[in-house]
């Protein structure tokens, strides 16, 4: 991809650029997983950062696709070896973003989508303000959030009550994000998130190919 950008600088929409770290956070049930999936399906240039977690897979979840599922010892080992960009305790389990080759891929123009909570978002942002774009998705109401969590039918009543409690605390961090989108209609919400992604890609400092392009233009 980066080579295509380099080889055809005359096409202004294909200039070489730095990738971005596109963070989507929300209380669970606000639609973040659906929006993430729509974004990944609609756009070849963004790839999911697959997190590592100590929680058990839910039905239908695939190791290496939805998460890397590990036990507590393996997670400890990764922490000790400094394998994480960030990690946090969420709902009594641990979740972390493995470093992998994100940094070098960003330089090549690869975008990453992060489905992480507010704690992870803060850590990522502290490490890398320039590349991080923070988007928070809000449910239209807490009643609607409860309805969606119940309709999902994957969790027990206790777990749902815990998630509602957690939702209130997650929502209280809305002001640590660059963009906030209310998800009262999934297609409209997706369209907005998609617009944010496209606009952020056009930021001058991300378009590293602009300098040679403009130099050429002015010759
Ligand atoms: P779930 O168990 O429902 O898949 O995820 C629970 C919460 O953990 C969600 O809010 C999700 O965004 C968050 N989460 C998933 N992966 C990570 C991660 O790598 N780091 C952090 N900080 N949070 C994560």
Coordinates of C-alpha atoms and ligand atoms in Angstrom, one line a residue:
X1 CA 0.0 0.0 0.0
X2 CA 2.7 2.4 1.0
X3 CA 4.5 1.7 -2.3
X4 CA 1.4 2.5 -4.3
X5 CA 1.2 5.8 -2.5
X6 CA 4.8 6.5 -3.3
X7 CA 4.7 5.5 -6.9
X8 CA 1.8 7.7 -7.8
X9 CA 2.1 11.0 -6.0
X10 CA 0.1 12.8 -8.6
X11 CA -3.1 11.3 -7.3
X12 CA -3.8 13.5 -4.3
X13 CA -6.1 11.0 -2.7
X14 CA -3.3 8.4 -2.8
X15 CA -0.5 10.4 -1.2
X16 CA 1.6 8.5 1.2
X17 CA 0.3 9.0 4.8
X18 CA 0.8 7.7 8.3
X19 CA -1.7 5.3 9.6
X20 CA -3.9 6.2 12.6
X21 CA -5.0 4.5 15.8
X22 CA -8.7 4.7 15.7
X23 CA -10.2 4.0 19.1
X24 CA -13.8 3.1 19.6
X25 CA -15.1 3.0 23.1
X26 CA -18.6 2.7 24.6
X27 CA -20.4 1.0 27.4
X28 CA -21.1 -2.6 26.3
X29 CA -24.4 -2.8 24.5
X30 CA -24.1 0.7 22.9
X31 CA -23.4 -0.9 19.5
X32 CA -19.6 -0.6 19.3
X33 CA -19.1 -4.1 18.2
X34 CA -21.5 -3.7 15.3
X35 CA -20.1 -0.4 14.3
X36 CA -16.5 -1.9 14.4
X37 CA -17.6 -4.8 12.2
X38 CA -19.3 -2.5 9.7
X39 CA -16.2 -0.3 9.5
X40 CA -13.9 -3.3 9.0
X41 CA -16.1 -4.6 6.3
X42 CA -16.5 -1.3 4.5
X43 CA -12.8 -0.3 4.5
X44 CA -9.8 -2.3 3.5
X45 CA -7.3 0.2 4.9
X46 CA -8.2 -0.4 8.5
X47 CA -7.4 -3.5 10.5
X48 CA -8.6 -4.6 13.9
X49 CA -6.0 -4.6 16.7
X50 CA -6.9 -8.0 18.2
X51 CA -6.6 -7.8 22.0
X52 CA -5.4 -10.3 24.5
X53 CA -7.8 -11.3 27.3
X54 CA -8.0 -13.6 30.2
X55 CA -11.8 -14.0 29.9
X56 CA -13.3 -17.1 28.4
X57 CA -14.5 -17.0 24.8
X58 CA -18.3 -16.4 24.3
X59 CA -20.1 -18.7 21.9
X60 CA -19.1 -17.9 18.4
X61 CA -15.9 -16.1 19.3
X62 CA -12.7 -17.4 17.6
X63 CA -9.2 -17.3 19.1
X64 CA -7.0 -15.0 17.1
X65 CA -10.0 -13.3 15.4
X66 CA -12.0 -11.7 18.2
X67 CA -9.4 -12.0 20.9
X68 CA -6.3 -13.9 21.7
X69 CA -7.6 -15.9 24.7
X70 CA -4.9 -16.6 27.3
X71 CA -4.7 -17.7 30.9
X72 CA -3.6 -15.5 33.8
X73 CA 0.0 -16.9 33.7
X74 CA 0.4 -16.1 30.0
X75 CA -1.0 -12.6 30.6
X76 CA 1.5 -12.1 33.5
X77 CA 4.3 -13.3 31.2
X78 CA 3.3 -10.8 28.5
X79 CA 3.2 -7.9 31.1
X80 CA 6.6 -8.9 32.4
X81 CA 8.1 -8.9 28.9
X82 CA 6.6 -5.5 28.1
X83 CA 4.5 -7.0 25.3
X84 CA 1.6 -4.6 25.8
X85 CA 0.9 -1.1 24.5
X86 CA -1.7 -0.9 27.3
X87 CA -3.6 -3.2 29.5
X88 CA -6.4 -2.9 32.1
X89 CA -8.8 -4.8 34.4
X90 CA -12.3 -4.8 32.9
X91 CA -15.2 -6.7 34.5
X92 CA -12.8 -8.8 36.6
X93 CA -10.7 -9.9 33.7
X94 CA -7.6 -8.5 32.1
X95 CA -7.5 -7.1 28.5
X96 CA -4.5 -5.7 26.7
X97 CA -3.3 -4.4 23.3
X98 CA -0.3 -6.4 22.1
X99 CA 2.4 -4.3 20.5
X100 CA 2.9 -6.7 17.6
X101 CA 4.1 -4.7 14.6
X102 CA 1.7 -1.8 15.0
X103 CA 4.3 0.9 15.1
X104 CA 6.0 -0.1 11.9
X105 CA 2.7 -0.7 10.1
X106 CA 1.5 2.8 11.1
X107 CA 4.5 4.2 9.3
X108 CA 3.5 2.3 6.2
X109 CA 0.1 3.8 6.3
X110 CA -1.9 1.0 7.9
X111 CA -4.8 2.2 10.1
X112 CA -5.8 0.2 13.2
X113 CA -9.1 0.0 15.0
X114 CA -9.0 -0.4 18.7
X115 CA -12.1 -1.7 20.6
X116 CA -10.8 -0.8 24.1
X117 CA -12.1 0.8 27.2
X118 CA -11.4 4.3 28.6
X119 CA -8.4 3.2 30.6
X120 CA -6.7 1.7 27.6
X121 CA -7.6 4.8 25.6
X122 CA -5.9 7.0 28.1
X123 CA -2.8 4.9 28.1
X124 CA -2.6 4.8 24.3
X125 CA -3.2 8.6 24.1
X126 CA -0.4 9.3 26.6
X127 CA 2.0 7.2 24.6
X128 CA 1.0 8.5 21.1
X129 CA -1.1 11.6 20.9
X130 CA -0.4 12.2 17.3
X131 CA -1.7 8.9 15.9
X132 CA -4.6 8.4 18.2
X133 CA -8.2 9.3 17.3
X134 CA -10.7 8.7 20.1
X135 CA -14.3 8.1 19.4
X136 CA -16.9 7.4 22.1
X137 CA -20.3 5.9 21.3
X138 CA -23.2 6.7 23.6
X139 CA -26.5 4.8 23.8
X140 CA -29.7 7.0 23.4
X141 CA -30.7 6.1 26.9
X142 CA -29.9 3.8 29.8
X143 CA -33.3 2.0 29.3
X144 CA -32.4 1.3 25.7
X145 CA -29.0 0.0 26.8
X146 CA -30.6 -2.4 29.3
X147 CA -33.0 -3.5 26.6
X148 CA -30.1 -4.3 24.2
X149 CA -28.1 -6.1 26.8
X150 CA -31.1 -8.3 27.7
X151 CA -31.9 -9.0 24.1
X152 CA -28.4 -10.2 23.5
X153 CA -29.2 -13.1 25.9
X154 CA -25.5 -14.1 26.2
X155 CA -25.2 -13.0 29.8
X156 CA -26.9 -13.8 33.1
X157 CA -29.1 -11.3 35.0
X158 CA -26.2 -10.7 37.4
X159 CA -23.7 -10.1 34.6
X160 CA -26.2 -7.7 32.9
X161 CA -26.7 -5.8 36.2
X162 CA -22.9 -5.6 36.5
X163 CA -22.6 -4.3 32.9
X164 CA -25.3 -1.6 33.6
X165 CA -23.3 -0.5 36.7
X166 CA -20.1 -0.5 34.6
X167 CA -21.9 1.4 31.8
X168 CA -22.6 4.4 34.1
X169 CA -19.0 4.6 35.1
X170 CA -17.8 4.1 31.4
X171 CA -20.1 6.9 30.3
X172 CA -18.6 9.2 32.9
X173 CA -15.4 9.2 30.8
X174 CA -17.1 10.6 27.7
X175 CA -15.1 13.8 27.9
X176 CA -11.8 12.1 27.4
X177 CA -12.7 11.5 23.7
X178 CA -12.2 13.6 20.6
X179 CA -15.6 12.7 19.1
X180 CA -18.9 11.5 20.7
X181 CA -21.6 9.8 18.6
X182 CA -25.0 8.8 19.9
X183 CA -26.1 5.5 18.5
X184 CA -29.9 5.7 18.1
X185 CA -29.8 4.3 14.6
X186 CA -27.0 2.0 13.7
X187 CA -26.7 3.0 10.0
X188 CA -26.6 6.7 10.9
X189 CA -24.1 6.1 13.7
X190 CA -21.8 4.1 11.3
X191 CA -22.0 6.8 8.7
X192 CA -20.8 9.4 11.2
X193 CA -18.0 7.2 12.5
X194 CA -16.9 6.5 8.9
X195 CA -16.9 10.3 8.2
X196 CA -14.7 10.9 11.2
X197 CA -12.2 8.2 10.0
X198 CA -12.1 9.7 6.5
X199 CA -11.7 13.3 7.7
X200 CA -8.9 12.2 10.2
X201 CA -7.0 10.6 7.3
X202 CA -6.9 13.9 5.5
X203 CA -5.2 15.7 8.4
X204 CA -2.2 17.5 7.0
X205 CA 0.3 16.0 9.4
X206 CA -0.8 12.5 8.5
X207 CA -0.3 13.1 4.8
X208 CA 3.5 12.6 4.8
X209 CA 3.5 12.5 1.0
X210 CA 2.3 16.2 0.9
X211 CA 5.8 17.7 1.2
X212 CA 7.3 16.0 -1.9
X213 CA 3.9 16.5 -3.7
X214 CA 3.8 20.2 -3.1
X215 CA 7.5 20.6 -3.9
X216 CA 6.8 19.0 -7.2
X217 CA 3.7 21.1 -7.7
X218 CA 5.7 24.3 -7.1
X219 CA 8.6 23.5 -9.4
Ligands
LIG1 P1 -15.9 -7.8 26.1 O1 -15.6 -8.8 27.2 O2 -17.4 -7.5 26.2 O3 -15.5 -8.3 24.8 O4 -15.1 -6.4 26.4 C1 -15.3 -5.8 27.6 C2 -14.6 -4.4 27.6 O5 -13.2 -4.6 27.5 C3 -15.0 -3.6 26.4 O6 -15.3 -2.3 26.9 C4 -13.8 -3.5 25.5 O7 -13.7 -2.3 24.8 C5 -12.7 -3.7 26.5 N1 -11.5 -4.1 25.9 C6 -11.3 -5.1 25.0 N2 -10.0 -5.3 24.6 C7 -9.3 -4.4 25.4 C8 -8.0 -4.0 25.5 O8 -7.1 -4.6 24.8 N3 -7.6 -3.1 26.4 C9 -8.5 -2.4 27.1 N4 -8.1 -1.5 27.9 N5 -9.8 -2.7 27.1 C10 -10.2 -3.7 26.2

